[in-house]
């Protein structure tokens, strides 16, 4: 028997990678290459990368490394990722989910920069939300809550009125730190105790009520 959980909000804040866009193949290719350059175990590196800006991942992995080198590598890797769209596709259910949000309060809150988010949303065939918080918008990477707080403020809603969709530990921590409830998307999120969890976006139905409340119906 199918069970349904319903959460309500006035605005939705959406992570991009592995939440609405599947870019795992590109991320793995780029970070395995970087790990080999640094003499690091690639599998261990891949446990850290998700959700953060690249320079923040590098700082976590190599705490004694000068930040200038991290920033330089970050710029180089962003260029590589932006030129590599092989295997970038929407998460199952994402096209219908994004179509349902048209005209409703929602924002993209991503650790990618403008160019990379343009490229990946385009490759996945997904519409870009009118409000977008990118790497250029913030001074701190997830798990810092700055991005989600800025997204809520730009939409004009209090943090407690927002629901976050996230896949990664850093992203879920950022949503919680912002005082928001979090719907975890995908296998990685299942173990991170989000407010609710879905396998993918085929399990989410959006209902816009007359009073401006958004009801998110989640099925298992």
Coordinates of C-alpha atoms in Angstrom, one line a residue:
X1 CA 0.0 0.0 0.0
X2 CA 1.3 3.4 -0.9
X3 CA 1.7 5.9 1.9
X4 CA 1.7 9.7 1.4
X5 CA 3.3 12.4 3.5
X6 CA 2.3 16.0 3.0
X7 CA 4.4 19.0 3.9
X8 CA 3.4 22.6 3.4
X9 CA 5.4 25.7 2.6
X10 CA 5.1 29.1 0.9
X11 CA 8.4 28.8 -1.1
X12 CA 10.7 26.1 -2.3
X13 CA 14.5 26.3 -2.5
X14 CA 16.1 23.8 -4.8
X15 CA 19.6 22.5 -5.0
X16 CA 20.7 21.6 -8.5
X17 CA 23.2 18.8 -8.8
X18 CA 21.8 15.4 -7.9
X19 CA 18.6 17.0 -6.8
X20 CA 17.0 18.1 -10.1
X21 CA 20.0 17.5 -12.4
X22 CA 22.0 14.3 -12.6
X23 CA 25.6 15.4 -13.2
X24 CA 27.2 12.6 -11.2
X25 CA 29.2 11.3 -14.2
X26 CA 30.8 14.7 -14.9
X27 CA 31.5 15.3 -11.2
X28 CA 33.2 12.0 -10.8
X29 CA 35.3 12.4 -14.0
X30 CA 36.6 15.8 -12.9
X31 CA 37.3 15.0 -9.3
X32 CA 39.0 11.7 -10.0
X33 CA 41.3 13.6 -12.3
X34 CA 42.0 16.2 -9.6
X35 CA 42.5 13.5 -7.0
X36 CA 45.1 11.8 -9.2
X37 CA 47.0 15.1 -9.6
X38 CA 47.1 15.5 -5.8
X39 CA 48.0 11.9 -5.0
X40 CA 44.7 11.4 -3.1
X41 CA 42.4 8.4 -3.0
X42 CA 39.6 9.3 -5.5
X43 CA 36.9 7.3 -3.7
X44 CA 37.7 9.2 -0.5
X45 CA 37.6 12.5 -2.3
X46 CA 34.2 11.7 -3.8
X47 CA 32.7 11.3 -0.3
X48 CA 33.5 15.0 0.4
X49 CA 32.7 16.8 -2.9
X50 CA 28.9 16.8 -3.0
X51 CA 27.2 20.0 -2.1
X52 CA 30.2 22.2 -1.6
X53 CA 32.0 24.7 -3.8
X54 CA 35.2 23.2 -5.2
X55 CA 37.6 25.4 -3.2
X56 CA 35.8 24.4 0.0
X57 CA 36.2 20.7 -0.8
X58 CA 39.9 21.2 -1.5
X59 CA 40.3 23.1 1.8
X60 CA 38.6 20.3 3.7
X61 CA 40.8 17.6 2.0
X62 CA 44.1 19.6 2.1
X63 CA 43.8 21.9 5.1
X64 CA 47.4 23.1 4.9
X65 CA 47.3 24.0 1.2
X66 CA 47.3 27.7 0.4
X67 CA 43.8 29.0 -0.5
X68 CA 45.2 30.7 -3.6
X69 CA 45.9 27.3 -5.0
X70 CA 42.5 26.0 -4.1
X71 CA 40.9 29.0 -5.9
X72 CA 43.0 28.6 -8.9
X73 CA 42.2 24.9 -9.1
X74 CA 38.5 25.7 -8.6
X75 CA 38.5 28.1 -11.6
X76 CA 40.2 25.4 -13.7
X77 CA 37.7 22.7 -12.7
X78 CA 34.7 24.9 -13.2
X79 CA 35.9 25.5 -16.8
X80 CA 36.3 21.7 -17.3
X81 CA 32.9 20.9 -15.8
X82 CA 31.2 23.7 -17.8
X83 CA 32.6 22.2 -21.1
X84 CA 31.6 18.6 -20.2
X85 CA 27.9 17.9 -20.5
X86 CA 28.3 14.2 -21.4
X87 CA 25.8 12.3 -19.3
X88 CA 24.0 15.3 -17.8
X89 CA 20.3 14.5 -17.6
X90 CA 17.4 15.5 -15.4
X91 CA 16.7 13.5 -12.3
X92 CA 13.6 11.3 -12.9
X93 CA 10.5 13.4 -12.4
X94 CA 12.3 16.7 -12.6
X95 CA 10.7 18.0 -15.8
X96 CA 7.2 17.6 -14.5
X97 CA 8.2 18.9 -11.0
X98 CA 9.7 22.1 -12.5
X99 CA 6.7 22.6 -14.8
X100 CA 4.5 22.4 -11.8
X101 CA 6.5 25.1 -10.1
X102 CA 6.0 27.6 -13.0
X103 CA 4.6 30.8 -11.5
X104 CA 5.0 29.6 -7.9
X105 CA 7.7 30.9 -5.4
X106 CA 10.8 28.9 -5.9
X107 CA 14.6 29.5 -6.3
X108 CA 17.7 27.6 -7.3
X109 CA 20.3 27.6 -4.6
X110 CA 23.5 25.9 -6.0
X111 CA 27.2 25.8 -5.3
X112 CA 27.8 26.0 -9.0
X113 CA 28.5 29.3 -10.6
X114 CA 26.3 31.1 -13.2
X115 CA 28.0 29.5 -16.2
X116 CA 27.9 26.0 -14.9
X117 CA 24.3 26.2 -13.7
X118 CA 23.3 27.6 -17.1
X119 CA 25.1 24.8 -18.9
X120 CA 23.7 22.0 -16.7
X121 CA 20.1 23.2 -16.5
X122 CA 20.2 23.7 -20.3
X123 CA 21.7 20.2 -20.9
X124 CA 19.0 18.7 -18.6
X125 CA 16.3 20.6 -20.5
X126 CA 15.0 22.3 -17.3
X127 CA 13.7 25.9 -16.9
X128 CA 15.9 28.2 -14.9
X129 CA 14.0 29.7 -11.9
X130 CA 13.7 33.5 -12.0
X131 CA 15.5 33.6 -8.6
X132 CA 18.9 31.9 -8.6
X133 CA 21.6 31.9 -5.9
X134 CA 25.0 30.8 -7.2
X135 CA 28.6 30.7 -6.1
X136 CA 28.9 34.4 -7.1
X137 CA 26.0 35.3 -4.7
X138 CA 27.6 34.1 -1.5
X139 CA 30.7 34.5 0.6
X140 CA 30.6 31.0 2.2
X141 CA 29.9 27.6 0.7
X142 CA 27.4 25.1 2.0
X143 CA 27.1 23.8 4.7
X144 CA 26.9 27.5 5.6
X145 CA 23.3 28.6 5.4
X146 CA 24.0 31.9 3.6
X147 CA 22.7 30.7 0.2
X148 CA 19.4 29.4 1.5
X149 CA 18.8 32.5 3.6
X150 CA 19.5 34.7 0.6
X151 CA 17.2 32.6 -1.6
X152 CA 14.4 33.0 1.0
X153 CA 15.0 36.7 1.3
X154 CA 14.9 37.3 -2.4
X155 CA 11.6 35.4 -2.7
X156 CA 10.3 37.5 0.3
X157 CA 9.6 34.6 2.7
X158 CA 10.8 33.8 6.2
X159 CA 13.1 30.7 6.6
X160 CA 10.4 28.8 8.4
X161 CA 8.1 29.2 5.4
X162 CA 10.5 27.5 3.0
X163 CA 11.2 23.9 2.1
X164 CA 14.6 22.9 0.8
X165 CA 15.2 20.1 -1.7
X166 CA 18.7 18.7 -1.2
X167 CA 20.8 15.5 -1.8
X168 CA 24.1 16.1 0.1
X169 CA 25.2 16.2 3.6
X170 CA 26.6 19.7 3.2
X171 CA 23.3 20.9 1.6
X172 CA 21.1 19.3 4.2
X173 CA 23.2 20.8 7.0
X174 CA 22.9 24.2 5.3
X175 CA 19.1 23.9 5.1
X176 CA 18.9 22.9 8.7
X177 CA 21.2 25.7 9.8
X178 CA 19.0 28.2 7.9
X179 CA 16.0 27.1 10.0
X180 CA 14.3 25.3 7.2
X181 CA 12.8 21.9 6.7
X182 CA 14.6 19.7 4.2
X183 CA 13.3 17.1 1.7
X184 CA 16.2 14.7 0.9
X185 CA 16.4 13.5 -2.6
X186 CA 18.2 10.2 -3.6
X187 CA 20.1 7.5 -1.9
X188 CA 22.8 9.7 -0.4
X189 CA 20.2 11.8 1.4
X190 CA 18.4 8.8 2.9
X191 CA 21.0 8.3 5.6
X192 CA 21.2 12.0 6.6
X193 CA 17.9 12.3 8.5
X194 CA 16.1 15.0 6.4
X195 CA 12.6 16.1 7.4
X196 CA 11.3 13.7 4.7
X197 CA 12.9 11.7 1.9
X198 CA 12.1 10.7 -1.7
X199 CA 14.0 8.4 -4.1
X200 CA 13.5 10.9 -6.9
X201 CA 11.1 13.6 -8.0
X202 CA 8.5 11.2 -9.4
X203 CA 7.5 10.8 -5.8
X204 CA 6.6 14.5 -5.4
X205 CA 3.3 16.1 -6.3
X206 CA 2.9 19.9 -5.9
X207 CA -0.5 21.4 -5.1
X208 CA -0.9 25.2 -5.1
X209 CA -3.7 26.1 -2.7
X210 CA -5.8 29.2 -3.0
X211 CA -4.3 30.8 0.1
X212 CA -0.8 30.7 -1.3
X213 CA 0.3 27.6 0.5
X214 CA 2.2 24.9 -1.4
X215 CA 1.3 21.4 -0.4
X216 CA 4.0 18.8 -1.3
X217 CA 2.6 15.3 -1.4
X218 CA 5.4 12.7 -1.1
X219 CA 4.7 9.1 -1.8
X220 CA 6.9 6.1 -1.0

